[in-house]
Coordinates of C-alpha atoms and ligand atoms in Angstrom, one line a residue:
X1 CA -30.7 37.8 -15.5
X2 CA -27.2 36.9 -14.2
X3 CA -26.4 33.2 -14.7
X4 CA -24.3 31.8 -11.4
X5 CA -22.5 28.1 -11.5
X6 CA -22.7 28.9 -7.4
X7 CA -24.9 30.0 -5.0
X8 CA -25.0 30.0 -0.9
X9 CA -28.8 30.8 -0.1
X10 CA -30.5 30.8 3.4
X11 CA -27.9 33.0 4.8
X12 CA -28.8 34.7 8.3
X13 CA -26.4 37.8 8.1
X14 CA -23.6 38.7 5.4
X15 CA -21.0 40.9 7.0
X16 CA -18.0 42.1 4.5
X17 CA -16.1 45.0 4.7
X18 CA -16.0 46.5 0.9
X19 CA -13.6 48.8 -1.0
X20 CA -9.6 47.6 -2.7
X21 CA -7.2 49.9 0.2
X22 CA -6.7 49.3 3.7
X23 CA -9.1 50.3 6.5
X24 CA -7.9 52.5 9.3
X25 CA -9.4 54.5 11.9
X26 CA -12.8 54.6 12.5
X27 CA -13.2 53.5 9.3
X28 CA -11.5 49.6 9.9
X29 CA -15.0 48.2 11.9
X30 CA -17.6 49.6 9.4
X31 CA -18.5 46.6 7.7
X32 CA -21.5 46.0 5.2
X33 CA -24.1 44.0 6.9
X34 CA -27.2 42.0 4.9
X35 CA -29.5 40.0 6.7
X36 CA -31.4 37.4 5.0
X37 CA -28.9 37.3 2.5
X38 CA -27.3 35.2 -0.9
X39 CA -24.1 35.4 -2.7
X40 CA -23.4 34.2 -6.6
X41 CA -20.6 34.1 -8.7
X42 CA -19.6 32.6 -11.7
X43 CA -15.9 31.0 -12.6
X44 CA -14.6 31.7 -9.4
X45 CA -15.9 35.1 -9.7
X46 CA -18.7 37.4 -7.2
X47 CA -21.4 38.1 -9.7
X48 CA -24.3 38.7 -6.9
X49 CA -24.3 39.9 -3.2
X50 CA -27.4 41.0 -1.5
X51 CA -30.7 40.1 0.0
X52 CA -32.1 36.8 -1.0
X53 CA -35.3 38.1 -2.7
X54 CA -33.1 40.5 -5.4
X55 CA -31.3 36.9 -5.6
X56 CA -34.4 35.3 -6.8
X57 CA -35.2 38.1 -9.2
X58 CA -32.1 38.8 -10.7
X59 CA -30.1 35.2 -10.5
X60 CA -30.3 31.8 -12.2
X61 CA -28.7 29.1 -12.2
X62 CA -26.7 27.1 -15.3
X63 CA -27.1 23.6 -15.5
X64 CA -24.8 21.4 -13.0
X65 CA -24.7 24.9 -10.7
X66 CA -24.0 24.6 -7.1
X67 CA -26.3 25.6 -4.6
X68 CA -25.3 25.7 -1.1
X69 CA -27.9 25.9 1.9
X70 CA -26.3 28.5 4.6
X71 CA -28.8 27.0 6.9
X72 CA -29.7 30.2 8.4
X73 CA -25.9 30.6 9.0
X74 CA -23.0 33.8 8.6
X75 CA -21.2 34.2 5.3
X76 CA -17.6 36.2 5.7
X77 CA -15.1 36.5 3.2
X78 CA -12.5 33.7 3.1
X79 CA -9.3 34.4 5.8
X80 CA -6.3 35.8 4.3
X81 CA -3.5 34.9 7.0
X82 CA -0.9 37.8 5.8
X83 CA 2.2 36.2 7.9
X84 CA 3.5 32.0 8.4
X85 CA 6.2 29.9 8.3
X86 CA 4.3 26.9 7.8
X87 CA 6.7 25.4 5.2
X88 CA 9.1 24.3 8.3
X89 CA 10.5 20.5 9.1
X90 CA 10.4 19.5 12.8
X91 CA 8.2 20.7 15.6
X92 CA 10.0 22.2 18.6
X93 CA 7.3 21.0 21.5
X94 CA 10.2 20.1 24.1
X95 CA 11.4 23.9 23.7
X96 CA 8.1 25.1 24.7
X97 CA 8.0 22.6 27.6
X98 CA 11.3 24.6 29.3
X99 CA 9.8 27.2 28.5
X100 CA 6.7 26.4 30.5
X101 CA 9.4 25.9 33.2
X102 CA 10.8 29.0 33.3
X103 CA 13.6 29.5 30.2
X104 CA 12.8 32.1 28.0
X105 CA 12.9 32.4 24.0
X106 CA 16.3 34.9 24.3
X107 CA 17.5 32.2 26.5
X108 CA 17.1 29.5 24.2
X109 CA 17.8 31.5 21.0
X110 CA 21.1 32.5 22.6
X111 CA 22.3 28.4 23.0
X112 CA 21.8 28.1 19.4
X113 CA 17.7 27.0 19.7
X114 CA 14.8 28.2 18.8
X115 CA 14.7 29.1 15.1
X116 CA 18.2 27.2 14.8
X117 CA 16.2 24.0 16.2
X118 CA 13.7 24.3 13.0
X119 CA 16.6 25.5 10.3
X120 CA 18.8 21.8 11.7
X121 CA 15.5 19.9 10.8
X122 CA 14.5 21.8 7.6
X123 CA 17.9 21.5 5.6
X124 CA 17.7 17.7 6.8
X125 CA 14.6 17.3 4.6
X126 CA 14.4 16.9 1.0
X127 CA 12.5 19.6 -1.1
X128 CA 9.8 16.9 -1.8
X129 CA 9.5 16.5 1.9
X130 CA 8.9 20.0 2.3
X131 CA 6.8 20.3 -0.5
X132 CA 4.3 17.4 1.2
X133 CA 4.2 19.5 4.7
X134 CA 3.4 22.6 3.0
X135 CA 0.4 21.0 1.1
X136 CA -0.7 19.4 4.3
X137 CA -0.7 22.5 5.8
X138 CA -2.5 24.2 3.2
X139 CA -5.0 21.5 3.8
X140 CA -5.8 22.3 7.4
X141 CA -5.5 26.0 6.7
X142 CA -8.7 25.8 4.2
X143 CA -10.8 23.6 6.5
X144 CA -10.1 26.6 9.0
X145 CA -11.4 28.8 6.4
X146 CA -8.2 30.4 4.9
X147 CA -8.4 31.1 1.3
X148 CA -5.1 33.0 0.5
X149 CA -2.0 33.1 3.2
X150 CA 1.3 34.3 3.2
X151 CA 4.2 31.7 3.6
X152 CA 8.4 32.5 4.7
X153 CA 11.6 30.7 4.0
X154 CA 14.0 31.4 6.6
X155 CA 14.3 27.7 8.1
X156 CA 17.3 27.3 5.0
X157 CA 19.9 30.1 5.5
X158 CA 22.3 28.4 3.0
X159 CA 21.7 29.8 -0.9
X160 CA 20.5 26.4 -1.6
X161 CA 18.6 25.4 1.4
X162 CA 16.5 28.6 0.8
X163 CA 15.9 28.0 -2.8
X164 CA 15.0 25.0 -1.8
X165 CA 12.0 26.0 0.3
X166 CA 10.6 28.6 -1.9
X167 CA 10.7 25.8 -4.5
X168 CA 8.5 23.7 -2.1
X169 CA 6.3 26.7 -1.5
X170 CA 5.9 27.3 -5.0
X171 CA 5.4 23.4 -5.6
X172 CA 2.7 22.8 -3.1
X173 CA 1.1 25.6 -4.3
X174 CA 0.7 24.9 -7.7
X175 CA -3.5 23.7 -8.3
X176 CA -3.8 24.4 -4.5
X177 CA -7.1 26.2 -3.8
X178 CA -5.7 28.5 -1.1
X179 CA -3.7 31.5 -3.1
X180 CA 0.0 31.4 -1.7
X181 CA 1.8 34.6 -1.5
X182 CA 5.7 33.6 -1.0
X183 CA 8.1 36.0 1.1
X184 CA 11.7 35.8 1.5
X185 CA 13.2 35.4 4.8
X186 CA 16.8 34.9 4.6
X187 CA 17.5 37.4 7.2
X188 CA 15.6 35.7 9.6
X189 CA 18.5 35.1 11.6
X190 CA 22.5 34.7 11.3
X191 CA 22.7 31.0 10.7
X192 CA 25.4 29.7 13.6
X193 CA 28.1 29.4 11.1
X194 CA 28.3 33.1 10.0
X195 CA 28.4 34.5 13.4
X196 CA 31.5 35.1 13.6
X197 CA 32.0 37.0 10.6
X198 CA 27.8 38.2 10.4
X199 CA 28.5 40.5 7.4
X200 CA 29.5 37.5 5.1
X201 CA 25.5 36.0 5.7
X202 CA 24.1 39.7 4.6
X203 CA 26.7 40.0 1.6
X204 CA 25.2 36.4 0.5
X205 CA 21.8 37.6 0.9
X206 CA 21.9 40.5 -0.8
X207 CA 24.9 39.9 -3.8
X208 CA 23.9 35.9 -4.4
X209 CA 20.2 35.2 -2.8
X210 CA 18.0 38.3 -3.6
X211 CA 18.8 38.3 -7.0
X212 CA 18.1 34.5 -7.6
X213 CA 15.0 34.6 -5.8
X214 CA 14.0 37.9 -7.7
X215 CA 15.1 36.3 -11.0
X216 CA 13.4 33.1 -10.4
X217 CA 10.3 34.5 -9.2
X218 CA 10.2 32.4 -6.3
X219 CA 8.9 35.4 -3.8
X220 CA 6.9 38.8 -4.4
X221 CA 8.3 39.8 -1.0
X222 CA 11.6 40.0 1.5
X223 CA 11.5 40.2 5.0
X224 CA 13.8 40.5 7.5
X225 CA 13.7 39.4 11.6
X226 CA 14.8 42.7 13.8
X227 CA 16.1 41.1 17.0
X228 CA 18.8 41.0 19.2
X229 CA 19.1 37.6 18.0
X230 CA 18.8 38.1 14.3
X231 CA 19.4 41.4 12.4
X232 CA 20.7 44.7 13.6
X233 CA 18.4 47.6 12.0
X234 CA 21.1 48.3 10.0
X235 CA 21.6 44.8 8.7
X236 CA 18.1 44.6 8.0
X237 CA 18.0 47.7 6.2
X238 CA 20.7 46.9 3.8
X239 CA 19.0 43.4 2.7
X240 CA 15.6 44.9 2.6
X241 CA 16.9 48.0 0.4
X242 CA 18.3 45.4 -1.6
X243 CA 15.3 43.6 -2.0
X244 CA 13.5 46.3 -3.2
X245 CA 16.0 47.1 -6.0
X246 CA 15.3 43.7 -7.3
X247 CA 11.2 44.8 -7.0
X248 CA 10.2 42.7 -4.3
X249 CA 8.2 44.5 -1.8
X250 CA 9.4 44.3 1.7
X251 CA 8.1 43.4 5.3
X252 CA 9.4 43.4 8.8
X253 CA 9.0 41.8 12.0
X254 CA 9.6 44.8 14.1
X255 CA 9.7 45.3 18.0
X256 CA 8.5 41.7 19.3
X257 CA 10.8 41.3 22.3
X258 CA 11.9 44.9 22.7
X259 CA 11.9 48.2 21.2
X260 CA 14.5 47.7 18.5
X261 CA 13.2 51.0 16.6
X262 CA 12.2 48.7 13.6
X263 CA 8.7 50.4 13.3
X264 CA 10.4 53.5 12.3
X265 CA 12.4 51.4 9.7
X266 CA 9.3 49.5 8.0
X267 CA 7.8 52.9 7.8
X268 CA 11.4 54.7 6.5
X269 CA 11.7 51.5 3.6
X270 CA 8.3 51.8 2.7
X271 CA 7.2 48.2 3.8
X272 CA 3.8 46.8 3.2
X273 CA 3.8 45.5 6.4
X274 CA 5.5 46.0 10.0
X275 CA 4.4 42.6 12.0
X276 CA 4.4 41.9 15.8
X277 CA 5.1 45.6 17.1
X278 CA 4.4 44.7 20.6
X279 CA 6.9 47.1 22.2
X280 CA 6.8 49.4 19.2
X281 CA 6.9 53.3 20.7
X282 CA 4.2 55.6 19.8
X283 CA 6.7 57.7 17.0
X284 CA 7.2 54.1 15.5
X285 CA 3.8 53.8 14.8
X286 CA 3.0 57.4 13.7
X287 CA 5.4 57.1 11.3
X288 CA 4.0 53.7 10.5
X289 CA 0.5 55.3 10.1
X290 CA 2.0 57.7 8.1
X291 CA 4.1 55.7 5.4
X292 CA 0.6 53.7 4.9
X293 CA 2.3 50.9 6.2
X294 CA 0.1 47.8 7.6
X295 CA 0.7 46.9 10.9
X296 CA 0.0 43.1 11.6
X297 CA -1.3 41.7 14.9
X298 CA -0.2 38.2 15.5
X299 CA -2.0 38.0 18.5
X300 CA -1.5 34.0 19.8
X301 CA 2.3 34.4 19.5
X302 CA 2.1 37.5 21.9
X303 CA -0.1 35.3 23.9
X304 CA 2.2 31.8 23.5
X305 CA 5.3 33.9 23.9
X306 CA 4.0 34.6 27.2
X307 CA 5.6 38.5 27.2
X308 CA 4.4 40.9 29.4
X309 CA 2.3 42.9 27.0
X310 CA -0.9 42.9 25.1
X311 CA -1.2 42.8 21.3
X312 CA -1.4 46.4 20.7
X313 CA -4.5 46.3 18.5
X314 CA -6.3 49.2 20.0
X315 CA -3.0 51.3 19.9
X316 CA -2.5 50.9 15.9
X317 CA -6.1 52.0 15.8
X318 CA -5.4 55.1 17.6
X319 CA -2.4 55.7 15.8
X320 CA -4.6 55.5 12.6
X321 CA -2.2 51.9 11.4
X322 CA -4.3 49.9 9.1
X323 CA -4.5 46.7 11.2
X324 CA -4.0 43.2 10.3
X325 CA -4.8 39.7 12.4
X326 CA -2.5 37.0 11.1
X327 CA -1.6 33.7 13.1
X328 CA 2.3 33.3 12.1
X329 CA 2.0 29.9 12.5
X330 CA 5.4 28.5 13.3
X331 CA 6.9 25.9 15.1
X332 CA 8.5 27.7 17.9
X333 CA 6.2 30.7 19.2
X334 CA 3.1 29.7 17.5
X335 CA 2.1 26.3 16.3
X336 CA -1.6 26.9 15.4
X337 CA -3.0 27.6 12.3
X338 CA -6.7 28.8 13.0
X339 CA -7.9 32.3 11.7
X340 CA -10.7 32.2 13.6
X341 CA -8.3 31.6 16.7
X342 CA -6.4 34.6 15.9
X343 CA -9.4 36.7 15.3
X344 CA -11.0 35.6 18.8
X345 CA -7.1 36.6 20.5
X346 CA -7.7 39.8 18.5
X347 CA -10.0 41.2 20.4
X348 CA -9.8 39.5 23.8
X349 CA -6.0 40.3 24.0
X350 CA -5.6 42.7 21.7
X351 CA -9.1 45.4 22.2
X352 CA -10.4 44.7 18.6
X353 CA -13.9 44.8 18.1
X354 CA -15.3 41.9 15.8
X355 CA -16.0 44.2 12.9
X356 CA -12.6 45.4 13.2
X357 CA -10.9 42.6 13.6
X358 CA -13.1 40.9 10.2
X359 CA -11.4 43.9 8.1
X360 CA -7.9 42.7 9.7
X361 CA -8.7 39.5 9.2
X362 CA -9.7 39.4 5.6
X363 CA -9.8 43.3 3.3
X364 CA -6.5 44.9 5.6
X365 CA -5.0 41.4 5.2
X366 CA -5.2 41.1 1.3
X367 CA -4.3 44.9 0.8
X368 CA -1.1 44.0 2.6
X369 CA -0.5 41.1 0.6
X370 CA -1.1 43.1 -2.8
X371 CA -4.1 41.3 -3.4
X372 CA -6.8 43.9 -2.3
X373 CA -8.4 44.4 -5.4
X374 CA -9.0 40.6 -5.7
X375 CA -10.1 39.3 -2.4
X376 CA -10.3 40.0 0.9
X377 CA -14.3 41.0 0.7
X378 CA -18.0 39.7 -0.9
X379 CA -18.4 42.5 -3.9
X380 CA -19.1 41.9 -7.6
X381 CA -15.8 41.4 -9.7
X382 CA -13.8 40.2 -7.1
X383 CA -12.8 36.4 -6.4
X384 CA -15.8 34.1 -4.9
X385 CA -13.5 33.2 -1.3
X386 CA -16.0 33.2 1.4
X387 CA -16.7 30.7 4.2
X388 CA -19.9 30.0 5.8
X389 CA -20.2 29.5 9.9
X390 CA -23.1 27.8 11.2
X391 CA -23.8 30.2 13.7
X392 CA -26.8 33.4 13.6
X393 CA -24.1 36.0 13.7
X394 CA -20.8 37.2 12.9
X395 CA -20.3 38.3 16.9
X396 CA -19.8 34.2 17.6
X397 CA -16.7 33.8 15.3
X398 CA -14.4 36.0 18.0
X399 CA -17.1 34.6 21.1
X400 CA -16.5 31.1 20.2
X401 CA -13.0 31.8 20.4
X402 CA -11.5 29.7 17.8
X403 CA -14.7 27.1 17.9
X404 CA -17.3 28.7 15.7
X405 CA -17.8 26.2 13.4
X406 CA -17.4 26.6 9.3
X407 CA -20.1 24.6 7.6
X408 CA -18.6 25.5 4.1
X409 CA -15.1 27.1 3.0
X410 CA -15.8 28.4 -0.9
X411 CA -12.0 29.0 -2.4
X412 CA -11.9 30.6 -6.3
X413 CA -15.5 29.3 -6.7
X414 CA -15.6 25.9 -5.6
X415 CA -17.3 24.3 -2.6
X416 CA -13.8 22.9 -0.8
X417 CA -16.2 21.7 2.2
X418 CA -15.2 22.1 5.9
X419 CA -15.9 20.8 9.4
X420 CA -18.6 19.6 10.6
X421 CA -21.8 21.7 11.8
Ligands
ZN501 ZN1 7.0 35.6 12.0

């Protein structure tokens, strides 16, 4: 017999995609489907998945075990949310109201807004500050079903401002049951007092930051922002080759306003992921396809940015891009933290099908956080994230469009509860 300290029983349909690498292709909406199904594990760790009848052969329970009744619900794999700024200071709600009436992000950018706003607020808080708004954004995230997400800097842009938000990542993190996965944005922009003299920010980012972060451990990742209002592609490549002499891994937001050509660099530095890619060109992404680089859909900024163009999903899945849904939740062009939100956008803006967009959502999203082989889907050995939706199918978490409600969020193992049913 396997012995289980948790179990979720009475479970209409379990829908996973399986496997440690990215899904592309064809291949990214074939997901493994058990009706009637139940799920064990052990120490935080899958130790059953199938039907419930092999469950009641095969599994019992230690003493003090949890059982959880699906009530007939959908079991998924926990959300991995592979791109946020959520450790920010300071909301930026009037900035969206002119835009509502008629201003546009460049505009604002260009007057020293938009991320500037959030960087003003963010070095005005202290680091334990920060460290309380990260863990109450961890919070909601969980309730919402995410169980590992990625979270920036890039609201410092002074050596110590930066340090200190990676130390307030790493902080509120600490005993957290969401797995945080901390990226280094320093190039997110040229703060206003380096723009006169731009290559002074890059030399401090790549000579004095990158190698404290790196030394300190305080990311596994660099990215940089490729914008007419940030970083040049060469600016961006010289910080992000940097980076990965100090052995981070490196990520780009490429080609969210315009065609910058920043798909072609992600694919040319090797990144694990190239995020946005709205105006991305079709040799962008074929070199992204072919450097097995992830492209990430963040579908609601597309959609709160209010450009003129659909999230490309359907053209990475031509161009044979292992896709990823993400929300980057952020104060400026996406203040909304729900996976399930994202995953609904997905496929109503973006063409995904909802088995494709659960492999974005949860395996493609963990593969491009390094963390494939460890999440991201229900199989034996691998870590016991799921959530449970009290809903017949899987087809009502994009349907519902963000409202499909999670009876239970399971993170490493442990019932973490959720909404209401
Ligand atoms: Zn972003």
């Amino acid at each position: 017999m396997i012995e289980a300290d948790l179990a979720v029983t009475g479970i209409a349909e379990l829908a996973t995609p399986t496997g440690t690498t990215p899904r592309s292709g064809s291949d990214l909406g074939r997901l493994h489907i058990v009706p009637d199904a139940a799920i064990a594990a052990r120490s935080g760790v899958i130790v059953f998945v199938g039907t419930e009848r092999d469950y009641r052969q095969t599994v019992t329970l230690i003493p003090g075990a949890q059982c959880i009744d699906a009530q007939r619900g959908t079991v998924l794999p926990g959300f991995v949310d592979a791109h946020t700024h959520l450790a920010f200071a300071g909301w930026r709600e009037r900035e969206f109201d002119e835009r509502l009436r008629g201003a546009t992000y460049s505009e604002i950018a260009a007057r020293g807004g938009g991320i500037l706003t959030t960087v003003t607020a963010t070095r005005a808080a202290s680091e334990e500050q920060l460290v309380e708004l990260t863990r109450a954004r961890l919070d909601a995230m969980l309730r919402l079903g995410t169980t590992t997400v990625e979270v920036k800097s890039g609201y410092g842009l002074t050596v110590e401002d930066e340090l200190k938000q990676l130390r307030a990542v790493e902080t509120a993190a600490k005993g957290h049951p969401v797995e945080v996965v901390p990226t280094f944005l320093g190039a997110h922009t040229i703060p206003a007092e380096h723009r006169a003299d731009r290559r002074r920010w890059i030399d401090i980012l790549t000579r004095d930051l990158l190698p404290t972060v790196a030394g300190q451990r305080l990311a596994e990742y660099a990215d940089a922002f490729v914008d007419a209002h940030a970083l040049t592609p060469d600016e961006a490549r010289r910080v992000l080759g940097a980076a990965r002499e100090h052995g981070l891994g490196v990520r780009l937001h490429a080609d969210q306003l315009h065609d910058d050509g920043a798909t072609a660099l992600a694919a040319e530095l090797g990144a694990a992921s190239a995020d946005h890619l709205e105006f991305a060109s079709d040799a962008g992404l074929e070199a992204l396809a072919r450097a097995g680089s992830c492209g990430v859909l963040l579908p609601v900024a597309t959609f709160f940015t209010r450009v003129a163009t659909a999230p490309p999903g359907r053209r990475l899945v031509q161009a044979g891009v292992p896709v990823v849904v993400a929300t980057d939740f952020n104060p400026g062009t996406c203040p909304m933290e729900s996976m399930p939100l994202a995953v609904a956008f997905a496929c109503v803006g973006g063409g995904l099908s909802v088995d494709e967009a659960i492999t974005a959502a949860t395996l493609n999203a963990a593969c491009a956080l390094g963390r494939g082989s460890r999440t991201g889907s229900l199989e034996v050995g691998k870590r016991a994230d799921l959530v449970v939706l009290a809903v017949p199918n899987r087809y009502h978490l994009a349907y519902r469009m963000g409202l499909a409600p999670l009876a239970h969020v399971v993170a490493r193992g442990q019932s973490v509860g959720a909404g209401s049913r």
